[in-house]
Short mmCIF file of C-alpha atoms in Angstrom, two decimals:
data_model
loop_
_atom_site.label_atom_id
_atom_site.label_comp_id
_atom_site.label_asym_id
_atom_site.label_seq_id
_atom_site.Cartn_x
_atom_site.Cartn_y
_atom_site.Cartn_z
CA UNK A 863 8.06 38.13 -87.00
CA UNK A 864 11.81 37.59 -87.93
CA UNK A 865 13.20 35.07 -85.11
CA UNK A 866 16.50 34.71 -86.82
CA UNK A 867 18.02 37.81 -84.76
CA UNK A 868 16.54 36.53 -81.50
CA UNK A 869 18.74 34.69 -79.15
CA UNK A 870 17.63 31.01 -77.90
CA UNK A 871 16.11 32.11 -74.65
CA UNK A 872 14.01 34.88 -76.34
CA UNK A 873 12.91 32.59 -79.07
CA UNK A 874 11.77 30.14 -76.68
CA UNK A 875 9.61 32.50 -74.98
CA UNK A 876 7.94 33.77 -78.24
CA UNK A 877 7.34 30.33 -79.02
CA UNK A 878 5.68 29.60 -75.63
CA UNK A 879 3.82 32.79 -75.75
CA UNK A 880 1.89 31.59 -78.87
CA UNK A 881 1.66 28.00 -78.05
CA UNK A 882 -1.67 28.11 -76.48
CA UNK A 883 -3.47 28.59 -79.80
CA UNK A 884 -1.11 26.13 -81.56
CA UNK A 885 -4.12 23.82 -82.26
CA UNK A 886 -6.07 26.67 -84.04
CA UNK A 887 -2.91 27.72 -85.86
CA UNK A 888 -1.49 24.27 -87.05
CA UNK A 889 -4.39 22.21 -87.14
CA UNK A 890 -7.36 24.54 -87.78
CA UNK A 891 -9.12 23.25 -84.65
CA UNK A 892 -10.82 24.91 -81.71
CA UNK A 893 -9.39 24.32 -78.36
CA UNK A 894 -11.51 21.67 -76.42
CA UNK A 895 -13.96 23.65 -74.34
CA UNK A 896 -17.46 23.24 -72.53
CA UNK A 897 -18.88 26.92 -72.49
CA UNK A 898 -22.53 25.66 -71.86
CA UNK A 899 -21.19 23.42 -68.80
CA UNK A 900 -19.05 26.13 -67.57
CA UNK A 901 -22.48 28.62 -67.40
CA UNK A 902 -24.24 25.94 -65.76
CA UNK A 903 -21.99 25.21 -63.01
CA UNK A 904 -21.63 29.03 -62.21
CA UNK A 905 -25.22 29.38 -62.29
CA UNK A 906 -25.77 26.53 -60.12
CA UNK A 907 -23.17 27.56 -57.70
CA UNK A 908 -25.10 30.96 -57.19
CA UNK A 909 -28.50 29.16 -56.79
CA UNK A 910 -27.40 26.24 -54.28
CA UNK A 911 -25.63 27.04 -51.19
CA UNK A 912 -23.65 24.01 -50.87
CA UNK A 913 -22.96 23.46 -54.62
CA UNK A 914 -19.43 25.62 -54.44
CA UNK A 915 -18.27 23.00 -51.89
CA UNK A 916 -18.42 20.24 -54.39
CA UNK A 917 -16.87 22.52 -57.34
CA UNK A 918 -13.98 23.80 -55.30
CA UNK A 919 -12.57 20.31 -54.86
CA UNK A 920 -12.48 19.79 -58.52
CA UNK A 921 -12.03 22.97 -60.41
CA UNK A 922 -9.62 25.80 -60.29
CA UNK A 923 -9.99 29.47 -61.89
CA UNK A 924 -7.64 28.53 -64.75
CA UNK A 925 -9.93 25.31 -65.54
CA UNK A 926 -12.55 27.70 -67.15
CA UNK A 927 -11.98 28.36 -70.93
CA UNK A 928 -13.81 31.75 -70.97
CA UNK A 929 -12.02 34.62 -69.36
CA UNK A 930 -15.40 35.85 -67.83
CA UNK A 931 -15.90 32.75 -66.10
CA UNK A 932 -12.71 32.80 -64.61
CA UNK A 933 -13.20 36.21 -63.01
CA UNK A 934 -16.59 34.96 -61.88
CA UNK A 935 -15.22 31.92 -60.22
CA UNK A 936 -12.18 33.94 -58.66
CA UNK A 937 -14.89 36.27 -57.13
CA UNK A 938 -16.71 33.29 -55.53
CA UNK A 939 -13.65 32.04 -54.06
CA UNK A 940 -13.00 35.36 -52.55
CA UNK A 941 -16.68 35.41 -51.17
CA UNK A 942 -15.76 31.84 -49.65
CA UNK A 943 -12.58 33.02 -48.04
CA UNK A 944 -14.52 36.10 -46.50
CA UNK A 945 -17.20 33.69 -45.13
CA UNK A 946 -19.86 35.45 -47.21
CA UNK A 947 -22.73 33.83 -48.90
CA UNK A 948 -22.39 33.20 -52.61
CA UNK A 949 -25.30 34.44 -54.69
CA UNK A 950 -26.09 36.74 -57.62
CA UNK A 951 -26.04 39.93 -55.70
CA UNK A 952 -22.89 39.14 -53.76
CA UNK A 953 -21.00 38.01 -56.84
CA UNK A 954 -21.69 41.21 -58.73
CA UNK A 955 -20.83 43.40 -55.67
CA UNK A 956 -17.55 41.45 -55.41
CA UNK A 957 -16.83 41.78 -58.96
CA UNK A 958 -17.77 45.46 -58.75
CA UNK A 959 -15.26 46.11 -55.90
CA UNK A 960 -12.52 44.32 -58.01
CA UNK A 961 -13.52 46.71 -61.11
CA UNK A 962 -14.02 43.64 -63.06
CA UNK A 963 -17.98 43.67 -63.36
CA UNK A 964 -18.01 45.26 -66.89
CA UNK A 965 -15.20 43.04 -68.13
CA UNK A 966 -17.46 40.03 -67.43
CA UNK A 967 -20.47 41.45 -69.23
CA UNK A 968 -22.02 43.43 -66.48
CA UNK A 969 -24.90 42.31 -64.03
CA UNK A 970 -27.00 40.99 -66.86
CA UNK A 971 -24.48 38.30 -67.62
CA UNK A 972 -24.10 37.26 -64.25
CA UNK A 973 -27.90 36.94 -63.96
CA UNK A 974 -28.13 35.15 -67.12
CA UNK A 975 -26.03 32.40 -65.80
CA UNK A 976 -28.71 31.13 -63.63
CA UNK A 977 -31.47 31.22 -66.24
CA UNK A 978 -30.85 27.74 -67.89
CA UNK A 979 -30.31 26.04 -64.32
CA UNK A 980 -32.65 23.89 -62.69
CA UNK A 981 -30.91 22.39 -59.92
CA UNK A 982 -27.42 21.36 -59.03
CA UNK A 983 -27.95 17.66 -58.94
CA UNK A 984 -25.24 17.10 -61.74
CA UNK A 985 -22.91 19.67 -60.72
CA UNK A 986 -20.13 17.23 -60.07
CA UNK A 987 -20.43 15.50 -63.14
CA UNK A 988 -20.33 18.77 -65.22
CA UNK A 989 -17.28 19.98 -63.06
CA UNK A 990 -15.41 16.80 -64.17
CA UNK A 991 -16.03 17.30 -67.76
CA UNK A 992 -14.88 21.10 -67.50
CA UNK A 993 -11.68 19.65 -65.91
CA UNK A 994 -11.24 17.06 -68.67
CA UNK A 995 -11.44 19.91 -71.34
CA UNK A 996 -8.93 21.76 -69.36
CA UNK A 997 -6.58 18.95 -69.19
CA UNK A 998 -6.85 18.48 -72.78
CA UNK A 999 -5.88 22.20 -73.39
CA UNK A 1000 -3.03 21.88 -71.12
CA UNK A 1001 -1.72 18.72 -73.02
CA UNK A 1002 -1.89 20.81 -76.28
CA UNK A 1003 -0.08 23.73 -74.72
CA UNK A 1004 2.63 21.59 -73.27
CA UNK A 1005 3.03 19.72 -76.52
CA UNK A 1006 3.38 22.90 -78.44
CA UNK A 1007 6.11 24.08 -76.02
CA UNK A 1008 8.14 20.83 -76.35
CA UNK A 1009 7.78 20.79 -80.18
CA UNK A 1010 9.11 24.36 -80.30
CA UNK A 1011 11.98 23.35 -77.83
CA UNK A 1012 12.74 20.27 -79.79
CA UNK A 1013 13.41 22.39 -82.85
CA UNK A 1014 15.98 24.30 -80.96
CA UNK A 1015 19.39 23.02 -81.90
CA UNK A 1016 20.96 24.16 -78.64
CA UNK A 1017 18.29 22.27 -76.51
CA UNK A 1018 19.71 19.40 -74.43
CA UNK A 1019 17.30 16.43 -75.50
CA UNK A 1020 17.68 14.88 -71.85
CA UNK A 1021 16.81 18.35 -70.24
CA UNK A 1022 13.77 18.39 -72.67
CA UNK A 1023 12.86 14.97 -71.30
CA UNK A 1024 12.88 15.82 -67.64
CA UNK A 1025 11.19 19.18 -68.66
CA UNK A 1026 8.22 17.43 -70.44
CA UNK A 1027 7.94 14.73 -67.82
CA UNK A 1028 7.69 17.45 -65.05
CA UNK A 1029 5.17 19.44 -66.79
CA UNK A 1030 3.10 16.10 -67.39
CA UNK A 1031 3.45 15.12 -63.75
CA UNK A 1032 2.52 18.74 -62.84
CA UNK A 1033 -0.95 18.37 -64.70
CA UNK A 1034 -1.68 14.96 -62.69
CA UNK A 1035 -0.31 16.15 -59.34
CA UNK A 1036 -2.47 19.43 -59.40
CA UNK A 1037 -5.75 18.47 -61.23
CA UNK A 1038 -6.15 14.55 -60.68
CA UNK A 1039 -6.32 14.63 -57.01
CA UNK A 1040 -7.38 11.37 -55.16
CA UNK A 1041 -10.93 11.28 -53.51
CA UNK A 1042 -11.51 10.37 -50.05
CA UNK A 1043 -12.17 6.76 -48.72
CA UNK A 1044 -14.98 5.50 -46.58
CA UNK A 1045 -13.79 3.78 -43.39
CA UNK A 1046 -15.10 0.23 -44.32
CA UNK A 1047 -12.77 0.25 -47.36
CA UNK A 1048 -9.62 1.27 -45.35
CA UNK A 1049 -10.54 -1.21 -42.78
CA UNK A 1050 -10.38 -4.01 -45.36
CA UNK A 1051 -6.86 -2.77 -46.45
CA UNK A 1052 -5.84 -2.25 -42.68
CA UNK A 1053 -6.96 -5.61 -41.88
CA UNK A 1054 -5.33 -7.24 -44.67
CA UNK A 1055 -1.86 -5.70 -43.94
CA UNK A 1056 -2.35 -6.74 -40.10
CA UNK A 1057 -2.85 -10.28 -41.12
CA UNK A 1058 0.10 -10.29 -43.45
CA UNK A 1059 2.46 -9.06 -40.74
CA UNK A 1060 1.12 -11.61 -38.21
CA UNK A 1061 2.48 -14.17 -40.38
CA UNK A 1062 5.57 -12.81 -41.10
CA UNK A 1063 8.57 -14.95 -39.70
CA UNK A 1064 10.74 -11.75 -39.38
CA UNK A 1065 9.90 -8.42 -37.31
CA UNK A 1066 11.20 -6.04 -40.00
CA UNK A 1067 8.06 -4.62 -42.12
CA UNK A 1068 10.19 -2.11 -44.05
CA UNK A 1069 13.42 -1.92 -45.80
CA UNK A 1070 16.16 -3.15 -43.30
CA UNK A 1071 18.78 -0.82 -42.40
CA UNK A 1072 21.31 -3.44 -41.75
CA UNK A 1073 21.83 -2.68 -37.91
CA UNK A 1074 19.72 -5.04 -35.80
CA UNK A 1075 19.71 -2.49 -32.90
CA UNK A 1076 18.19 0.17 -35.19
CA UNK A 1077 15.86 -2.09 -36.96
CA UNK A 1078 14.39 -3.23 -33.44
CA UNK A 1079 13.17 0.64 -32.98
CA UNK A 1080 12.25 1.34 -36.71
CA UNK A 1081 11.12 -2.07 -37.93
CA UNK A 1082 13.02 -1.13 -41.13
CA UNK A 1083 12.26 2.06 -43.05
CA UNK A 1084 8.50 2.38 -43.61
CA UNK A 1085 6.79 3.16 -47.18
CA UNK A 1086 5.89 6.92 -47.32
CA UNK A 1087 8.06 7.93 -44.60
CA UNK A 1088 10.32 11.02 -44.73
CA UNK A 1089 13.65 10.21 -42.78
CA UNK A 1090 15.86 13.17 -41.90
CA UNK A 1091 19.49 12.13 -41.12
CA UNK A 1092 21.24 15.32 -39.59
CA UNK A 1093 24.75 15.89 -38.25
CA UNK A 1094 27.50 18.33 -38.28
CA UNK A 1095 29.98 18.30 -41.09
CA UNK A 1096 32.70 15.54 -41.18
CA UNK A 1097 30.85 13.53 -38.57
CA UNK A 1098 29.95 10.80 -41.18
CA UNK A 1099 26.59 11.44 -42.71
CA UNK A 1100 27.42 10.48 -46.23
CA UNK A 1101 29.39 7.24 -44.80
CA UNK A 1102 26.43 6.03 -42.70
CA UNK A 1103 23.92 6.87 -45.63
CA UNK A 1104 26.08 4.65 -47.99
CA UNK A 1105 26.12 2.10 -45.32
CA UNK A 1106 22.33 1.91 -45.23
CA UNK A 1107 22.22 1.79 -49.20
CA UNK A 1108 24.36 -0.99 -49.42
CA UNK A 1109 22.80 -2.93 -46.61
CA UNK A 1110 19.54 -2.43 -48.27
CA UNK A 1111 20.59 -3.42 -51.66
CA UNK A 1112 22.73 -6.24 -50.55
CA UNK A 1113 20.19 -7.71 -47.81
CA UNK A 1114 20.07 -11.43 -47.64
CA UNK A 1115 16.39 -11.38 -46.59
CA UNK A 1116 14.98 -8.46 -48.47
CA UNK A 1117 17.31 -6.94 -51.30
CA UNK A 1118 15.84 -3.55 -52.18
CA UNK A 1119 16.79 -1.55 -55.12
CA UNK A 1120 17.97 1.94 -53.98
CA UNK A 1121 18.70 5.29 -55.68
CA UNK A 1122 21.49 7.70 -54.10
CA UNK A 1123 21.24 11.26 -55.03
CA UNK A 1124 24.52 13.04 -54.40
CA UNK A 1125 24.63 16.70 -54.80
CA UNK A 1126 27.90 16.99 -53.17
CA UNK A 1127 30.11 14.37 -54.29
CA UNK A 1128 30.70 12.62 -57.62
CA UNK A 1129 29.60 9.01 -58.47
CA UNK A 1130 33.00 7.68 -58.39
CA UNK A 1131 33.78 8.86 -55.05
CA UNK A 1132 30.77 7.34 -53.77
CA UNK A 1133 31.55 4.00 -55.44
CA UNK A 1134 34.98 4.29 -54.02
CA UNK A 1135 33.55 4.61 -50.64
CA UNK A 1136 31.08 1.83 -51.01
CA UNK A 1137 34.05 -0.37 -52.21
CA UNK A 1138 36.03 0.26 -49.11
CA UNK A 1139 33.26 -0.60 -46.75
CA UNK A 1140 32.43 -3.94 -48.62
CA UNK A 1141 35.87 -5.14 -49.30
CA UNK A 1142 37.23 -3.72 -45.86
CA UNK A 1143 40.32 -2.33 -47.80
CA UNK A 1144 41.26 1.03 -46.54
CA UNK A 1145 39.76 4.24 -48.34
CA UNK A 1146 42.90 6.01 -48.48
CA UNK A 1147 44.76 3.20 -50.28
CA UNK A 1148 41.93 2.86 -52.77
CA UNK A 1149 41.65 6.47 -53.49
CA UNK A 1150 45.45 6.57 -54.16
CA UNK A 1151 45.81 3.23 -55.98
CA UNK A 1152 48.68 2.43 -53.47
CA UNK A 1153 47.48 -1.23 -52.94
CA UNK A 1154 49.55 -4.63 -52.68
CA UNK A 1155 48.40 -7.67 -54.64
CA UNK A 1156 46.66 -9.37 -51.83
CA UNK A 1157 44.52 -6.24 -51.44
CA UNK A 1158 43.82 -5.83 -54.95
CA UNK A 1159 42.57 -9.52 -54.76
CA UNK A 1160 40.55 -8.64 -51.79
CA UNK A 1161 38.91 -5.70 -53.49
CA UNK A 1162 37.60 -7.79 -56.44
CA UNK A 1163 36.70 -10.78 -54.51
CA UNK A 1164 34.81 -9.09 -51.48
CA UNK A 1165 33.84 -5.81 -53.32
CA UNK A 1166 33.66 -5.44 -56.87
CA UNK A 1167 32.20 -9.07 -57.56
CA UNK A 1168 29.69 -8.50 -54.93
CA UNK A 1169 28.59 -4.92 -55.84
CA UNK A 1170 28.42 -5.63 -59.73
CA UNK A 1171 25.00 -7.04 -59.23
CA UNK A 1172 23.85 -4.70 -56.34
CA UNK A 1173 20.66 -2.89 -57.45
CA UNK A 1174 22.17 0.65 -56.61
CA UNK A 1175 21.64 3.58 -58.84
CA UNK A 1176 23.74 6.82 -58.38
CA UNK A 1177 22.73 10.30 -59.62
CA UNK A 1178 25.51 12.96 -59.05
CA UNK A 1179 23.47 15.59 -60.92
CA UNK A 1180 24.61 19.21 -59.05
CA UNK A 1181 22.18 21.76 -57.79
CA UNK A 1182 19.34 19.31 -58.46
CA UNK A 1183 15.84 20.73 -58.03
CA UNK A 1184 12.77 19.24 -56.56
CA UNK A 1185 11.09 18.96 -59.76
CA UNK A 1186 13.81 17.38 -61.41
CA UNK A 1187 14.22 14.97 -58.48
CA UNK A 1188 10.36 14.20 -58.54
CA UNK A 1189 10.61 13.36 -62.20
CA UNK A 1190 13.73 11.10 -62.04
CA UNK A 1191 12.27 9.34 -59.04
CA UNK A 1192 8.99 8.56 -60.98
CA UNK A 1193 10.97 6.89 -63.78
CA UNK A 1194 13.22 4.92 -61.50
CA UNK A 1195 9.96 3.65 -59.51
CA UNK A 1196 8.34 2.57 -62.92
CA UNK A 1197 11.43 1.18 -64.42
CA UNK A 1198 13.25 -0.56 -61.40
CA UNK A 1199 10.68 -0.54 -58.67
CA UNK A 1200 12.97 1.64 -56.38
CA UNK A 1201 12.37 0.86 -52.71
CA UNK A 1202 14.59 3.29 -51.08
CA UNK A 1203 15.37 7.08 -52.08
CA UNK A 1204 18.52 8.73 -50.33
CA UNK A 1205 19.40 12.33 -50.84
CA UNK A 1206 22.83 13.89 -49.76
CA UNK A 1207 21.98 16.51 -48.94
CA UNK A 1208 18.80 18.52 -48.36
CA UNK A 1209 20.53 22.15 -48.19
CA UNK A 1210 22.24 21.72 -51.70
CA UNK A 1211 18.85 21.25 -53.42
CA UNK A 1212 17.06 24.09 -55.11
CA UNK A 1213 13.31 24.78 -55.22
CA UNK A 1214 11.08 25.51 -58.30
CA UNK A 1215 13.51 28.29 -59.59
CA UNK A 1216 10.70 30.70 -60.05
CA UNK A 1217 10.61 32.33 -56.63
CA UNK A 1218 12.62 35.25 -57.01
CA UNK A 1219 10.97 37.00 -53.64
CA UNK A 1220 11.27 33.95 -51.51
CA UNK A 1221 14.14 33.43 -48.84
CA UNK A 1222 16.12 30.25 -48.44
CA UNK A 1223 14.01 29.31 -45.46
CA UNK A 1224 10.85 29.26 -47.42
CA UNK A 1225 12.65 27.47 -50.38
CA UNK A 1226 13.93 24.67 -47.96
CA UNK A 1227 10.36 24.49 -46.36
CA UNK A 1228 8.96 24.00 -50.01
CA UNK A 1229 11.67 21.21 -50.70
CA UNK A 1230 10.63 19.32 -47.48
CA UNK A 1231 7.16 19.49 -48.05
CA UNK A 1232 7.60 18.24 -51.55
CA UNK A 1233 9.82 15.22 -50.32
CA UNK A 1234 7.16 14.41 -48.20
CA UNK A 1235 4.64 14.37 -50.88
CA UNK A 1236 6.74 12.31 -53.17
CA UNK A 1237 7.32 9.85 -50.45
CA UNK A 1238 3.60 9.40 -50.06
CA UNK A 1239 3.04 9.41 -53.63
CA UNK A 1240 5.58 6.64 -54.62
CA UNK A 1241 5.10 4.57 -51.29
CA UNK A 1242 8.78 4.94 -51.00
CA UNK A 1243 10.72 5.66 -47.95
CA UNK A 1244 13.12 8.75 -48.40
CA UNK A 1245 16.12 9.44 -46.51
CA UNK A 1246 17.26 12.90 -46.70
CA UNK A 1247 20.58 14.25 -45.41
CA UNK A 1248 20.65 17.40 -43.41
CA UNK A 1249 23.19 19.87 -41.92
CA UNK A 1250 22.86 21.28 -38.52
CA UNK A 1251 23.49 24.67 -37.35
CA UNK A 1252 26.37 26.03 -35.41
CA UNK A 1253 24.02 26.26 -32.36
CA UNK A 1254 25.39 22.90 -31.23
CA UNK A 1255 28.91 23.99 -31.02
CA UNK A 1256 28.11 27.20 -29.08
CA UNK A 1257 25.80 25.57 -26.68
CA UNK A 1258 27.32 26.74 -23.22
CA UNK A 1259 26.28 23.56 -21.04
CA UNK A 1260 28.68 21.46 -22.71
CA UNK A 1261 26.10 19.01 -24.05
CA UNK A 1262 26.91 18.55 -27.74
CA UNK A 1263 24.23 16.11 -28.42
CA UNK A 1264 22.28 17.54 -31.53
CA UNK A 1265 18.53 18.58 -30.94
CA UNK A 1266 15.62 19.28 -33.06
CA UNK A 1267 16.13 22.93 -32.95
CA UNK A 1268 19.46 22.89 -34.39
CA UNK A 1269 18.34 21.56 -37.94
CA UNK A 1270 19.55 24.20 -40.21
CA UNK A 1271 17.47 26.86 -42.17
CA UNK A 1272 13.74 25.73 -41.45
CA UNK A 1273 11.64 24.32 -38.78
CA UNK A 1274 9.47 22.87 -41.51
CA UNK A 1275 12.13 19.93 -41.86
CA UNK A 1276 11.27 18.90 -38.21
CA UNK A 1277 7.49 19.32 -39.17
CA UNK A 1278 7.38 17.43 -42.43
CA UNK A 1279 9.75 14.51 -41.36
CA UNK A 1280 8.21 11.25 -39.97
CA UNK A 1281 11.57 10.55 -38.34
CA UNK A 1282 14.57 12.68 -37.52
CA UNK A 1283 17.80 11.06 -36.72
CA UNK A 1284 21.01 12.73 -35.12
CA UNK A 1285 24.68 11.33 -35.54
CA UNK A 1286 26.99 12.08 -32.68
CA UNK A 1287 30.48 10.91 -32.37
CA UNK A 1288 32.22 12.21 -28.69
CA UNK A 1289 35.60 12.15 -30.51
CA UNK A 1290 34.53 14.86 -32.87
CA UNK A 1291 34.44 17.29 -29.94
CA UNK A 1292 37.85 15.83 -28.72
CA UNK A 1293 35.99 13.69 -25.99
CA UNK A 1294 38.38 10.62 -26.15
CA UNK A 1295 37.01 8.52 -23.05
CA UNK A 1296 33.75 7.91 -21.26
CA UNK A 1297 32.66 8.56 -17.69
CA UNK A 1298 34.77 5.24 -16.56
CA UNK A 1299 37.93 6.49 -18.31
CA UNK A 1300 37.71 4.01 -21.15
CA UNK A 1301 38.37 5.12 -24.76
CA UNK A 1302 35.47 5.60 -26.78
CA UNK A 1303 37.35 5.68 -30.18
CA UNK A 1304 35.00 5.36 -32.97
CA UNK A 1305 31.87 5.48 -30.67
CA UNK A 1306 28.74 6.87 -32.52
CA UNK A 1307 25.28 7.73 -31.21
CA UNK A 1308 22.50 7.66 -33.68
CA UNK A 1309 19.83 9.51 -31.86
CA UNK A 1310 16.12 9.19 -32.95
CA UNK A 1311 14.83 12.66 -31.82
CA UNK A 1312 11.51 12.33 -33.58
CA UNK A 1313 9.53 9.20 -34.54
CA UNK A 1314 5.92 9.55 -35.55
CA UNK A 1315 5.35 5.84 -35.43
CA UNK A 1316 7.65 4.63 -32.64
CA UNK A 1317 9.73 5.30 -29.66
CA UNK A 1318 12.72 7.75 -29.17
CA UNK A 1319 15.91 5.99 -28.35
CA UNK A 1320 19.75 6.38 -28.89
CA UNK A 1321 21.30 3.55 -30.80
CA UNK A 1322 25.22 3.00 -30.35
CA UNK A 1323 27.30 2.13 -33.27
CA UNK A 1324 31.15 2.13 -34.05
CA UNK A 1325 32.47 3.98 -36.96
CA UNK A 1326 35.38 2.57 -38.77
CA UNK A 1327 35.92 5.50 -40.91
CA UNK A 1328 39.16 4.28 -42.46
CA UNK A 1329 37.10 1.81 -44.21
CA UNK A 1330 33.89 4.08 -44.36
CA UNK A 1331 31.95 1.44 -42.27
CA UNK A 1332 29.54 1.23 -39.28
CA UNK A 1333 29.12 -1.82 -37.25
CA UNK A 1334 27.15 -2.69 -33.93
CA UNK A 1335 28.75 -1.26 -30.91
CA UNK A 1336 29.97 -4.12 -28.51
CA UNK A 1337 30.90 -3.29 -24.87
CA UNK A 1338 34.05 -5.85 -25.09
CA UNK A 1339 35.11 -4.73 -28.48
CA UNK A 1340 38.95 -5.18 -28.61
CA UNK A 1341 40.04 -2.63 -31.27
CA UNK A 1342 43.61 -3.64 -30.75
CA UNK A 1343 42.92 -7.06 -32.25
CA UNK A 1344 42.53 -5.42 -35.61
CA UNK A 1345 38.99 -6.75 -36.49
CA UNK A 1346 38.41 -4.16 -39.05
CA UNK A 1347 39.56 -6.00 -42.23
CA UNK A 1348 40.49 -9.32 -44.06
CA UNK A 1349 38.96 -12.77 -43.68
CA UNK A 1350 38.78 -13.96 -39.85
CA UNK A 1351 38.56 -17.43 -38.84
CA UNK A 1352 38.25 -18.99 -35.28
CA UNK A 1353 41.23 -21.30 -34.17
CA UNK A 1354 41.16 -23.10 -30.68
CA UNK A 1355 43.14 -21.32 -28.00
CA UNK A 1356 44.39 -22.86 -24.82
CA UNK A 1357 44.46 -19.76 -22.99
CA UNK A 1358 41.80 -17.56 -21.09
CA UNK A 1359 38.30 -16.79 -22.25
CA UNK A 1360 38.42 -13.12 -22.44
CA UNK A 1361 39.53 -12.90 -26.13
CA UNK A 1362 37.27 -11.87 -28.94
CA UNK A 1363 35.00 -14.50 -30.04
CA UNK A 1364 35.28 -16.43 -26.62
CA UNK A 1365 32.64 -19.02 -26.18
CA UNK A 1366 30.90 -21.68 -28.23
CA UNK A 1367 31.35 -25.54 -28.18
CA UNK A 1368 35.05 -25.25 -28.63
CA UNK A 1369 35.52 -23.05 -25.55
CA UNK A 1370 37.58 -19.95 -25.92
CA UNK A 1371 38.62 -18.93 -29.50
CA UNK A 1372 41.02 -16.53 -30.80
CA UNK A 1373 40.40 -14.96 -34.27
CA UNK A 1374 43.20 -14.62 -36.66
CA UNK A 1375 43.26 -13.04 -40.16
CA UNK A 1376 43.46 -15.53 -42.98
CA UNK A 1377 44.95 -14.01 -46.31
CA UNK A 1378 45.59 -10.29 -45.29
CA UNK A 1379 48.42 -8.28 -44.14
CA UNK A 1380 46.48 -5.41 -42.76
CA UNK A 1381 47.95 -6.07 -39.30
CA UNK A 1382 51.45 -5.39 -40.67
CA UNK A 1383 50.77 -1.86 -41.58
CA UNK A 1384 52.47 0.74 -39.31
CA UNK A 1385 49.23 2.11 -37.94
CA UNK A 1386 46.50 0.49 -36.01
CA UNK A 1387 42.79 0.04 -37.00
CA UNK A 1388 41.68 2.70 -34.50
CA UNK A 1389 43.54 5.29 -36.36
CA UNK A 1390 41.43 7.91 -38.36
CA UNK A 1391 41.95 8.34 -41.90
CA UNK A 1392 42.27 11.98 -43.05
CA UNK A 1393 38.87 12.31 -44.52
#
């Protein structure tokens, strides 16, 4: 067939349609197979009542090389789903009802499968050999597709690498499943982990968040956990997530390599925000390049030099699907031992891309389920940002604190997550004072609404969005002192002891800023930046 007149997509499909027989056409070899063992396994299932329970954990219909054997095995699966016995007569009737009996060779062939079987004693070993042959055939098939795509001049080599890795991982994930463990084995591992935690000098057992009040509840982000961080638009999800990433990577006690997947913002925009938080120079000034010399020095000294060595990896691929994400995370885990994965944000991701008849809710459910599986497989915490529905805005009781039912597009997010956190800022809803009439400028509530392994609490932080930073909330926080930036040092003060930083051996202290002119700006630290 002449392929020169076909477009790239058609040529790829033509190649893939014939790639199954690549080993026969190119190398002159028969694909790996074990027909005798396939017959033995199917025959043993029809003779022994409990044999199918062993086989079904190892084999799928496509694992059989002979098409007739695939049809017979599917009929056995159908019988099991109907809670009917599996024997020669029931299998024959099931095949007849599906009009497939003659396709497999009739009743004679089904009966013949049991003639050479003595018992099902070795059925597990036989099933594993059949699986091995299937995996070999799959590797040949995938290799043929990769070879065909590699010859295509218009193919992107990095897309080919991602696609090849995703296909190989799919084989491992679908057919190399972990077996169960006996309790004595798990007990040894559990006791060892308990002993390790008993001898720790710190309470944090996972990746630190950088906020002591939050770490007291979570003990750090735990391995294999899926954490959902949700809020309404413009509340500060990305800023808070970047704070978590920066705090984990720059932790003095446990620096952790992290990867930040941004489906909404570019890597340059994210780095600009991180620089603002680390150097405490206004984000607006950095974005516009309107900085004084002292601010540029502050940016280099406190931001660039410190962040240059931070183990932070940023991927700003737009419309990332769950399979590409999984492939990238596996590579980063192997190469850099990634300890935290952050995704901004969940609703911008796409599923497998082949579900034409699935709605968005089902797609989000699939993505959420795959993220939980990925966290468990890599033994790495995943923080996924999520949008909230408009229900929180239309609530008539005046309570704007988000609830689990406000999670947008899918209840599966709530089901799959080990922890769900909501960010709530009263001033977002024009609530500028608390019950006592005091200003709550910057006050931020991080509400833990679901915690599979801990308590449900609300943590109070203070948002300094002009520098994209969150800090611990202090009841006696004096925002008028302008504590948001610069290098601060205490000096003796003969006045009263009510100033910020009062106490200590020297009595009351007043903090002044050294080497910074941020207070000379025409606006105060509490003013909001327009982003």
